[in-house]
Coordinates of C-alpha atoms and ligand atoms in Angstrom, one line a residue:
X1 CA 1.9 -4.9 27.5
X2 CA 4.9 -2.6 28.9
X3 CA 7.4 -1.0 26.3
X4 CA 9.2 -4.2 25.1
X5 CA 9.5 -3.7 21.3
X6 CA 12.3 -2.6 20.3
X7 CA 12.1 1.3 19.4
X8 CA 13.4 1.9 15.9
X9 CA 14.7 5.3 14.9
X10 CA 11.9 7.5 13.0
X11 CA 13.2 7.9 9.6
X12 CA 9.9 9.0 7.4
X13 CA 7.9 10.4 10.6
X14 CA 10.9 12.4 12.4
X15 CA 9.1 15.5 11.5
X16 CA 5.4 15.0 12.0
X17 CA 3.8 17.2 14.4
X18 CA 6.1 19.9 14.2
X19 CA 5.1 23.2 13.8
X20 CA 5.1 24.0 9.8
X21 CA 6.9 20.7 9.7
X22 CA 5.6 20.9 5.9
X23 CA 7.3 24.1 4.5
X24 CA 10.6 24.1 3.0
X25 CA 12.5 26.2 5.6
X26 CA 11.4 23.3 7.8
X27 CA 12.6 20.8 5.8
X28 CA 15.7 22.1 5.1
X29 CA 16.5 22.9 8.4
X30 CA 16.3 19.1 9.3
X31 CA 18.9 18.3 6.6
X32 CA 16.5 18.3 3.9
X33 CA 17.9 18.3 0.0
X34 CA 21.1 16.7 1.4
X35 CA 20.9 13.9 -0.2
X36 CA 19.7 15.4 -3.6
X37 CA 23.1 17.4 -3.0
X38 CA 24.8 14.3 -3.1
X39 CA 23.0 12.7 -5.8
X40 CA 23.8 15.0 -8.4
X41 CA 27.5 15.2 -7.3
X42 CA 27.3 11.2 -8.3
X43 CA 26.7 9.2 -11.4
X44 CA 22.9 7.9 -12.0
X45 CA 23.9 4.4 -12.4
X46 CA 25.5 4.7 -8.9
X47 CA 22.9 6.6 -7.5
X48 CA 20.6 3.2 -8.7
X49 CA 23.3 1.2 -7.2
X50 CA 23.3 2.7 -4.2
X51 CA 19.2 2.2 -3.8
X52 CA 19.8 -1.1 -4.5
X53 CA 22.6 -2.0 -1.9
X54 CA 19.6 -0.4 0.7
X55 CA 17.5 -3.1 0.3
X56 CA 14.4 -0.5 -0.1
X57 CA 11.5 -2.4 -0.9
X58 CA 8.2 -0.9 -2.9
X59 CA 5.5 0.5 0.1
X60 CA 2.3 0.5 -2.4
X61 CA 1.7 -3.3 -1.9
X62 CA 3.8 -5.6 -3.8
X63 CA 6.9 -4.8 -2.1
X64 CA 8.9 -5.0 -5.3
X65 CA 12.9 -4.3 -4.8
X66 CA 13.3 -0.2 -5.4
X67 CA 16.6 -0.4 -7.5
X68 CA 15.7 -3.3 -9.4
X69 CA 12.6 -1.8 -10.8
X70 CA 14.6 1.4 -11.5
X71 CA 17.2 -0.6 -13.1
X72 CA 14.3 -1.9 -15.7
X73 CA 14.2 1.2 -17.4
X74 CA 16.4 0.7 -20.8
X75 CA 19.2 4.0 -20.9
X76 CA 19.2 4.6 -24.0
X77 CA 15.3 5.0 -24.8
X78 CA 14.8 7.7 -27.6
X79 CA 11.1 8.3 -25.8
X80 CA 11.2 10.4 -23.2
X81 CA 10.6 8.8 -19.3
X82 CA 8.3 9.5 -17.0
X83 CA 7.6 8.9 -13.1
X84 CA 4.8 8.8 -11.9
X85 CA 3.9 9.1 -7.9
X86 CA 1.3 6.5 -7.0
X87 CA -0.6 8.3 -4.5
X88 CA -3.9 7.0 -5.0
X89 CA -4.3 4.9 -1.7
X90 CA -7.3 3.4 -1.3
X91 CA -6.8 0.0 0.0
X92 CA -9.2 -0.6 2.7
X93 CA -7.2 -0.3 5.9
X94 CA -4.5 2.1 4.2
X95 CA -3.9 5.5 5.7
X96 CA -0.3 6.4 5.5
X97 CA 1.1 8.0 2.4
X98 CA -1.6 11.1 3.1
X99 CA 0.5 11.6 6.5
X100 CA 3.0 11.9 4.3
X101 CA 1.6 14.4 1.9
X102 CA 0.4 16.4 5.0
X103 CA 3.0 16.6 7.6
X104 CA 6.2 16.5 5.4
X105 CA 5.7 16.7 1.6
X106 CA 9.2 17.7 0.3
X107 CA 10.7 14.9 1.5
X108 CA 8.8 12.7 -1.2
X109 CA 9.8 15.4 -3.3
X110 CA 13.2 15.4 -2.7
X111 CA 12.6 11.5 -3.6
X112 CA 11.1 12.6 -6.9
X113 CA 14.3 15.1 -7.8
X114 CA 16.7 12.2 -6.8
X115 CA 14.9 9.3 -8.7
X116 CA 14.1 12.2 -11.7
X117 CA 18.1 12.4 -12.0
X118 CA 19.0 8.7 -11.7
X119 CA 16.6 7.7 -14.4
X120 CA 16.8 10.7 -16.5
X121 CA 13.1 11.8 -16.0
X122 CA 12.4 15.4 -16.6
X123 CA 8.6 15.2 -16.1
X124 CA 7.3 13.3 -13.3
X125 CA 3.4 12.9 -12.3
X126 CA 2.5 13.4 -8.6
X127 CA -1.2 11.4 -8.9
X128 CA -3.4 11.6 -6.2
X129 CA -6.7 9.8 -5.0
X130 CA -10.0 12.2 -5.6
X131 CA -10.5 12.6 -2.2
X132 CA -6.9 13.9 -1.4
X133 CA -8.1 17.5 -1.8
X134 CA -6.5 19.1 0.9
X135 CA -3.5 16.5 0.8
X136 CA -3.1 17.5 -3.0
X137 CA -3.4 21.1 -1.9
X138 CA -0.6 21.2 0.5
X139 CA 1.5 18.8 -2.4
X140 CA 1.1 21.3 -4.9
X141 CA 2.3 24.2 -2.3
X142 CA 5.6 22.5 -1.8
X143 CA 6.0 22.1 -5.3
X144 CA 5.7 25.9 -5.7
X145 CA 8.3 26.2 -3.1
X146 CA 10.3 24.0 -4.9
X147 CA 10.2 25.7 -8.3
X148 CA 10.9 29.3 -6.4
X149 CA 13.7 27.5 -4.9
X150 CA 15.2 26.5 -8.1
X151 CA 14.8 22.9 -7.1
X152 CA 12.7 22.1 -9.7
X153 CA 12.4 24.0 -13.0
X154 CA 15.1 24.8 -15.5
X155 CA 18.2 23.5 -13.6
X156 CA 17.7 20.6 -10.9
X157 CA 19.1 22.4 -8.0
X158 CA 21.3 24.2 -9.5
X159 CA 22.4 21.2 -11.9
X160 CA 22.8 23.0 -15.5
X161 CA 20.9 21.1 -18.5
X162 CA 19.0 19.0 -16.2
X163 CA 15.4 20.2 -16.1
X164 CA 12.7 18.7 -13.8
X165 CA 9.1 19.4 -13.9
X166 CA 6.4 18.2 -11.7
X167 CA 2.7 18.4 -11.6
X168 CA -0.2 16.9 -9.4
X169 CA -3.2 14.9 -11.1
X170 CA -5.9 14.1 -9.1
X171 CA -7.8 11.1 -9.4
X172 CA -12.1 10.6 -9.3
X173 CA -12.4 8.5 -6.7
X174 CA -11.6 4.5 -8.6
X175 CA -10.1 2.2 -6.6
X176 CA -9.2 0.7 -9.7
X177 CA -6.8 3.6 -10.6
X178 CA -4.5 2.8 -8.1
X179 CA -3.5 -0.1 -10.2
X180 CA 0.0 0.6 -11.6
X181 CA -1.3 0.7 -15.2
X182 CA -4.9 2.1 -14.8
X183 CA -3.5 5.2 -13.0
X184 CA -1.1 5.5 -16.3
X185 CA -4.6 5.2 -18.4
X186 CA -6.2 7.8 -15.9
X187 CA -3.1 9.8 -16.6
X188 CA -3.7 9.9 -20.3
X189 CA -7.0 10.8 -19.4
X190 CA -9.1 7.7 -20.1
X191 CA -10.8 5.4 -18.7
X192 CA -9.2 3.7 -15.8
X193 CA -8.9 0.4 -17.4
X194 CA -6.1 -2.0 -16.2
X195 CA -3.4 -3.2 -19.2
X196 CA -1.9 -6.3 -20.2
X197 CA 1.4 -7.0 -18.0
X198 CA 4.1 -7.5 -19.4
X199 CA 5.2 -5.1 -21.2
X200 CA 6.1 -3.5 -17.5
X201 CA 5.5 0.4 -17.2
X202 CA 9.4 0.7 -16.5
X203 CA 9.2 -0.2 -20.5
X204 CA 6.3 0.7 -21.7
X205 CA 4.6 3.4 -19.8
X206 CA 2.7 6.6 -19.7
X207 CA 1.9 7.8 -23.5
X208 CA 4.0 4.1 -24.3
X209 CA 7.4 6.0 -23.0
X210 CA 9.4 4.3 -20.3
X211 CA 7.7 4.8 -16.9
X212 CA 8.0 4.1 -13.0
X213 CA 5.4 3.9 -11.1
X214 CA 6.3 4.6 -7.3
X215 CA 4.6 5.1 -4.2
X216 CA 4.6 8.0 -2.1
X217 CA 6.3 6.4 1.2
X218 CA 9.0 4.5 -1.4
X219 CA 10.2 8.0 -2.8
X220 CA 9.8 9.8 0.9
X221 CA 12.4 6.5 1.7
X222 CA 14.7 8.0 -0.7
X223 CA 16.6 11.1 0.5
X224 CA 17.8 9.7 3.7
X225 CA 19.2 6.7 2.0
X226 CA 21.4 9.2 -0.4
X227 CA 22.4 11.4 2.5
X228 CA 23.0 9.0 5.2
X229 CA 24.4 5.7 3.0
X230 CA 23.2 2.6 1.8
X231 CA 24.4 0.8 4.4
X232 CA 23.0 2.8 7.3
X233 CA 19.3 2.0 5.9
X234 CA 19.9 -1.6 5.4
X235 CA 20.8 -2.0 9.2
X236 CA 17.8 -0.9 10.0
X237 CA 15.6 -3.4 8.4
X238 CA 16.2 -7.1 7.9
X239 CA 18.4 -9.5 5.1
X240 CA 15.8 -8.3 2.7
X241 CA 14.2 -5.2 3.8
X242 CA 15.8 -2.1 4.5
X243 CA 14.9 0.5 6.3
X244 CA 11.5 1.1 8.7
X245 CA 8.1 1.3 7.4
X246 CA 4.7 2.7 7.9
X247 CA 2.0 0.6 9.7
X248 CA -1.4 1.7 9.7
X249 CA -3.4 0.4 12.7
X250 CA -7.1 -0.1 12.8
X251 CA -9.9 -2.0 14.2
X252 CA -10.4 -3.3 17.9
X253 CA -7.7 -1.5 19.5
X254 CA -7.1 0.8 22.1
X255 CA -5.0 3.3 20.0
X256 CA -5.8 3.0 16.4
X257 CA -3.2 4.9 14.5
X258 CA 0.1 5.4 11.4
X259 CA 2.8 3.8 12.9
X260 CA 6.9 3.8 12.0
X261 CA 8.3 0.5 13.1
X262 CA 11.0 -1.5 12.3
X263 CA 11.0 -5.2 9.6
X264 CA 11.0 -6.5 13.0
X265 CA 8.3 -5.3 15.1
X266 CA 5.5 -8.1 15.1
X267 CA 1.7 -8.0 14.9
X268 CA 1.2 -9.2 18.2
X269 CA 4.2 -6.2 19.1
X270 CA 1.9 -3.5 17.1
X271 CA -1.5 -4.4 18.8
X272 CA -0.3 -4.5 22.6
X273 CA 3.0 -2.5 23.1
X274 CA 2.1 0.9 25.2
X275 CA 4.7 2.7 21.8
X276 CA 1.5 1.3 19.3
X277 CA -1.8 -0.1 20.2
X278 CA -1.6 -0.4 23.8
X279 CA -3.7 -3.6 23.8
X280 CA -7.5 -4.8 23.0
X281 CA -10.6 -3.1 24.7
X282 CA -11.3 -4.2 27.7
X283 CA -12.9 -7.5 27.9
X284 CA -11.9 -8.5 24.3
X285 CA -9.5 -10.7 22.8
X286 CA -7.8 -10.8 19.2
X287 CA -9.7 -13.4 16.7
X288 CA -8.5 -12.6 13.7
X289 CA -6.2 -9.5 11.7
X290 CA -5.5 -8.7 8.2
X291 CA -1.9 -7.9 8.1
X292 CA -0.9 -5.6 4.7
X293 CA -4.7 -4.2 3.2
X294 CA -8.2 -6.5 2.9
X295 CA -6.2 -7.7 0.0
X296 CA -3.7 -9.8 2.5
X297 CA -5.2 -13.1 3.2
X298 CA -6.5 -12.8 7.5
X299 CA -4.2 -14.9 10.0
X300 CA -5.4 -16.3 13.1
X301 CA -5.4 -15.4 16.4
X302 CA -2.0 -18.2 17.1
X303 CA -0.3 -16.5 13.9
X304 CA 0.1 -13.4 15.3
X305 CA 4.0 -13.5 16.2
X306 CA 5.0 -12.8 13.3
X307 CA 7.4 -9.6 12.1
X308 CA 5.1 -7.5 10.0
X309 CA 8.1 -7.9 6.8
X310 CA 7.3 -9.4 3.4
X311 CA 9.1 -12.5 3.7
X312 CA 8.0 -13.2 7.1
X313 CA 4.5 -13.0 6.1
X314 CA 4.4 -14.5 2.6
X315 CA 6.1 -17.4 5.1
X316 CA 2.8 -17.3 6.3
X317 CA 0.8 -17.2 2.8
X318 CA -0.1 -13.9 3.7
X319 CA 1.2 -10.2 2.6
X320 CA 2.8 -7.2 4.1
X321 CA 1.1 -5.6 1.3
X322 CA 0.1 -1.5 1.7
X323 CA 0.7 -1.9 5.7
X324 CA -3.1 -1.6 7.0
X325 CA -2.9 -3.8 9.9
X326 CA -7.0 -4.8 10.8
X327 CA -7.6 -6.4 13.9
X328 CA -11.2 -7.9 14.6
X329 CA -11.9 -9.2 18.0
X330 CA -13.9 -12.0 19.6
X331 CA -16.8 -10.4 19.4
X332 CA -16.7 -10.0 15.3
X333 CA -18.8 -11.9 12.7
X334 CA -16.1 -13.5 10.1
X335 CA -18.9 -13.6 7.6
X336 CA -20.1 -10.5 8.1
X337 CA -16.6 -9.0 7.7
X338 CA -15.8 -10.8 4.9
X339 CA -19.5 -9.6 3.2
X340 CA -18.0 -6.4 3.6
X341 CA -14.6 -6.7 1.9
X342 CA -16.6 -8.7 -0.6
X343 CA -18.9 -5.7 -1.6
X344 CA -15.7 -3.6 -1.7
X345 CA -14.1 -5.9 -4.6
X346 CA -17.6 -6.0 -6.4
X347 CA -18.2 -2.5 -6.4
X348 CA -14.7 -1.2 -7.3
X349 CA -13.8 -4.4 -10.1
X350 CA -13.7 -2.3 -13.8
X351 CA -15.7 -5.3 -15.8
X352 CA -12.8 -6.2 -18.1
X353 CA -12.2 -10.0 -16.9
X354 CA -15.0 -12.3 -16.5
X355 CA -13.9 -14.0 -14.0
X356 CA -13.6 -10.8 -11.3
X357 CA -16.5 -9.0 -13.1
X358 CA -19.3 -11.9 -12.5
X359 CA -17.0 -13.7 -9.7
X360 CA -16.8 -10.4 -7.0
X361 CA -20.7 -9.9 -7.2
X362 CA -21.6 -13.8 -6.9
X363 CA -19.5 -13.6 -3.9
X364 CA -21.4 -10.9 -2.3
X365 CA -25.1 -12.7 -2.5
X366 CA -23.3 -15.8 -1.3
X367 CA -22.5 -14.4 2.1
X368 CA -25.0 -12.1 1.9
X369 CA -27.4 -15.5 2.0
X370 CA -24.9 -17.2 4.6
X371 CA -25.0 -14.1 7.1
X372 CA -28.9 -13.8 6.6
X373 CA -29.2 -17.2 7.7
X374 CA -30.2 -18.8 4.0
X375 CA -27.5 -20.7 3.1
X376 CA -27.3 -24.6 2.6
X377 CA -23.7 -26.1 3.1
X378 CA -22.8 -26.3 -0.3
X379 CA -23.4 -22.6 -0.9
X380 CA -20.3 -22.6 1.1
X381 CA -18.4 -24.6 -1.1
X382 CA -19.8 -22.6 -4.3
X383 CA -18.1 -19.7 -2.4
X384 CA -14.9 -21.7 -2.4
X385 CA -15.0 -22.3 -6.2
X386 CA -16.2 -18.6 -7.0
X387 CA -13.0 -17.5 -5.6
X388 CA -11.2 -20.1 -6.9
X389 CA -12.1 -19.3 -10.3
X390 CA -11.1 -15.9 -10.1
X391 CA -7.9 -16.5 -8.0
X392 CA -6.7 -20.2 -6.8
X393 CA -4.6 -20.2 -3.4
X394 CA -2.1 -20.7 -2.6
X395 CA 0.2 -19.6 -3.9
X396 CA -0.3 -15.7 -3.9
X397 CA -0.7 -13.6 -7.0
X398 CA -1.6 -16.3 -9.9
X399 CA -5.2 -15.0 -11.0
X400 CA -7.5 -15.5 -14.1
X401 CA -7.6 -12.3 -14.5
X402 CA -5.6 -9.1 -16.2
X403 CA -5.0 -7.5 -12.6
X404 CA -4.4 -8.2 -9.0
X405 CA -7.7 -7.0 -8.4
X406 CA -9.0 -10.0 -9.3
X407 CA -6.5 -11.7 -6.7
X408 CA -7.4 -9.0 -3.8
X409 CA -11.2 -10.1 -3.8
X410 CA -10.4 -13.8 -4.1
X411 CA -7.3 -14.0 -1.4
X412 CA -9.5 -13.1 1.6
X413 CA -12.6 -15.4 0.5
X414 CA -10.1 -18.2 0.4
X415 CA -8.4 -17.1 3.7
X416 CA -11.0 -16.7 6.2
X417 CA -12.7 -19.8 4.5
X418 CA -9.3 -21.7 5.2
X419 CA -9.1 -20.2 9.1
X420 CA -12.9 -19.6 10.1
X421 CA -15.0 -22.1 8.1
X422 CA -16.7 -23.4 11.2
X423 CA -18.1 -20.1 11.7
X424 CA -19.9 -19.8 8.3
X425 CA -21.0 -23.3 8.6
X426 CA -22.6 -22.1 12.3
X427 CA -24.6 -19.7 10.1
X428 CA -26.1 -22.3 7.9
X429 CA -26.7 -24.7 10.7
X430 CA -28.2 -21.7 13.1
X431 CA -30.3 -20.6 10.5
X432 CA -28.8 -17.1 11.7
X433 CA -25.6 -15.3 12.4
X434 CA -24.8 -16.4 16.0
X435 CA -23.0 -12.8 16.4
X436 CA -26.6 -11.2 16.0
X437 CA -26.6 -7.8 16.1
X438 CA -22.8 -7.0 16.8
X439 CA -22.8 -3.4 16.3
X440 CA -19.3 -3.5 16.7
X441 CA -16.5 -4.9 15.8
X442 CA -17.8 -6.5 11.9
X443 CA -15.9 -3.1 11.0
X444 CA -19.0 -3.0 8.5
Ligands
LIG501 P1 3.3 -6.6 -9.1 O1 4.0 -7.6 -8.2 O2 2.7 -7.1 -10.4 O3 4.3 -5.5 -9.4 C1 5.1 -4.8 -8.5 C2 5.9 -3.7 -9.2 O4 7.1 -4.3 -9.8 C3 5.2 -3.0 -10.4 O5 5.5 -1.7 -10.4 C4 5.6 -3.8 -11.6 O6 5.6 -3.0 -12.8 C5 7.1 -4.1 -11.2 N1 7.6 -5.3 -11.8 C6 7.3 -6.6 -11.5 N2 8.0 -7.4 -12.3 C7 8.6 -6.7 -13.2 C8 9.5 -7.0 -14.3 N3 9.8 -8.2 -14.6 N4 10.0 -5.9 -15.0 C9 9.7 -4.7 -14.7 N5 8.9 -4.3 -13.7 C10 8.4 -5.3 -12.9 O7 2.2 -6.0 -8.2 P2 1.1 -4.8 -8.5 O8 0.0 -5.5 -9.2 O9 1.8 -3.6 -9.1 O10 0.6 -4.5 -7.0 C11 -0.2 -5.3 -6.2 C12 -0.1 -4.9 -4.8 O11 -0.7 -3.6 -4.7 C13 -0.9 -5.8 -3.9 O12 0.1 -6.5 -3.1 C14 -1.7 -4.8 -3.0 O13 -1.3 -5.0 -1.6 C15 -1.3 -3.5 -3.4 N6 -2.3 -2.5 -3.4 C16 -2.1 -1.3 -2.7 C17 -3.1 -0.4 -2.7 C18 -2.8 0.9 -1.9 O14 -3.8 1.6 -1.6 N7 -1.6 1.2 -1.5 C19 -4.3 -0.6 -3.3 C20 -4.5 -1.8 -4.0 C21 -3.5 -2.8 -4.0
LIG502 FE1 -10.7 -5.1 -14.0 FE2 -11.0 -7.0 -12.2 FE3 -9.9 -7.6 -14.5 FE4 -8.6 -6.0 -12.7 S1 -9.1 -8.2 -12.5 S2 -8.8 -5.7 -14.9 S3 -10.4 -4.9 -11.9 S4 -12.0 -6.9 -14.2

């Protein structure tokens, strides 16, 4: 497909790929702490205000409205608050806050300054998955800039009595502790161990102190709101959305790849527009794409004109989720792909629930046995209760279970089931998987 989506102005990316695009003399020279300037020249219930007339949406996943969340935590707490950066990514298919980290850091640190003031943080948590080591290295370099700057420190730019310090934690590799409330356990340095929700984090938090939990792309979203207006980054995106967003592309396409694209642009836009994918391999057509992270129930190969926006999608009883846009072609084995997600969920579920702790791994030997050929038809339907024991669907995000963990292992069982059933009951029938081999394109 020629250039037909419509190009969207870069608002996280601008920078990437320009030379020392992560130092602050770079960053400044593009504008940068602008909009912290104007922050601090305003009130911190307008600054929230003015968040929540953008329409900015949380990036980590559940796409919760930025403002509101801030506007959770109570003013008056005699605790001190806290934010903490959820940098943790680790949702299969998710590779966009570490472009962030690495091409253009202190503009989700000028999110954390701004944010800091509004709430009245003064000690903020950048955590960050174990294997971010060189992603946490270049974080923790703009941080020193930051302090030798007199951005953070002792005064907040400049502003007298307002003090801001920041520090990066990183992670030991749990998927688990990218969960909003396990990271805060990690943080407190135990086990990563979801929690009971509510209470919320905005009200009880890190060490049981008022908390938010952000995601790196949602603060990096910040500063140009503040410095170019509220109502400048709502244009951009739709009713409900604001703004552009990250898309991480992956799969069978020609040019895999992170992404900025409007609420608009649409699946079938992403995969075949010369801007983004520039189409299937030859010889290949799209089956099948998981639209927001293995979490996000698959769509079809006729559901694909769809804007990748989190009404749009939940229209479709799927999820914009963490933007990790999978695309599996004709010549992929739904079982075998689904086996794989499936071992993901079993392998990273913490034990505390029942229903994901013996649920994830009975999914796994069930399509195990269905891929190998050793299935009867009604181990299909077992897999169909399995999941719905852990997770019924729809709708989205009702689980047994403490977490949405529990939710992320069931949603795709129950999806693929819904679209691809046929194919699973070819593997019983066939005594076999009719893909055979299929070296490729199982992304297994
Ligand atoms: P959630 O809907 O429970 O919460 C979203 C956010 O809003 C949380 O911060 C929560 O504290 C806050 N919130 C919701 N209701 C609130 C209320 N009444 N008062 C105060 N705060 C409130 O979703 P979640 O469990 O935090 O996240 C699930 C999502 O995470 C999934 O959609 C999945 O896509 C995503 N995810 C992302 C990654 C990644 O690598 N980025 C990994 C795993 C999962
Ligand atoms: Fe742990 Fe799974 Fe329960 Fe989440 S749903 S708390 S990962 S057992």
């Amino acid at each position: 497909m020629a250039s037909t989506a419509k190009a969207v102005e870069p608002v996280i990316s601008a920078a990437w790929g320009k030379p020392q695009s992560w130092t602050l003399d770079s960053y400044r020279s593009r504008g940068g702490y602008d909009g912290l300037k104007r922050a601090l020249s305003m009130e911190p219930a307008a600054i929230i205000d003015e968040v929540k007339k953008s329409n900015l949406r949380g990036r980590g996943g559940a796409g919760f409205p930025t403002g509101m969340k801030w506007s959770f935590v109570p003013k008056d707490s005699p605790k001190p608050k806290y934010l903490a950066v959820n940098g943790d990514e680790s949702e299969p298919g998710t590779f966009k806050d570490r472009y962030i980290l690495e091409n253009d850091p202190h503009m989700m640190l000028e999110g954390i300054a701004i944010a800091s003031y509004a709430l009245g943080v003064h000690t903020c948590y950048v955590y960050l998955r174990g294997e971010f080591k060189f992603q946490a290295e270049r974080t923790q370099a703009a941080i020193d800039e930051a302090y030798k700057a007199g951005i953070f420190g002792k005064s907040l730019m400049g502003k007298e009595g307002f003090a801001l310090d920041c520090y990066v934690v990183r992670g030991a590799g749990a998927y688990i502790c990218g969960e909003e409330t396990a990271l805060l356990e990690s943080l407190e340095g135990k086990k990563g161990w979801p929690r009971l929700k509510p209470p919320f984090p905005a009200v009880v938090g890190l060490f049981g102190s008022p908390t938010v939990v952000n995601n790196v792309e949602t603060l990096a979203s910040v500063p140009p709101i503040l410095a170019k207006g509220a109502e400048w980054y709502a244009k951009l995106g739709t009713d409900k959305s604001g703004g552009t967003h990250l898309v991480c592309l992956s799969g069978s396409v020609n040019r895999p790849g992170v992404y900025e694209v409007g609420m608009h642009t649409t699946i079938l836009e992403l995969i075949h527009d010369d801007k983004y994918g520039q189409g299937m391999p030859k010889g290949r057509k799209v089956k099948a794409v998981i639209p927001g992270g293995s979490s996000a129930p698959v769509l079809g190969a006729d559901e694909l004109d769809v804007a990748l926006e989190f009404e749009a999608l939940k229209m479709k009883q799927t999820m914009a989720g963490s933007g990790g846009v999978i695309v599996m072609d004709d010549a992929t084995c739904m079982v075998r792909s689904l086996w794989r997600v499936a071992r993901f969920y079993a392998e990273e579920s913490c034990g505390q629930c029942t229903p994901c702790r013996e649920g994830t791994p009975w999914q796994t030997r069930l399509l195990r046995k269905i891929e190998e050929g050793r299935a009867e038809l009604s181990d299909i339907d077992m897999l169909s209760n399995v999941a719905s024991s852990i997770a019924p669907y729809p709708p989205i995000g009702l689980g047994n279970t403490i977490c949405a963990l529990g939710d992320a292992a069931a949603l795709p069982t129950h999806s693929f089931l819904m679209r691809f059933r046929d194919e699973f009951e070819a593997h019983v029938r066939e005594h076999r998987c009719p893909f055979g081999d299929h070296p490729w394109g199982s992304f297994g």
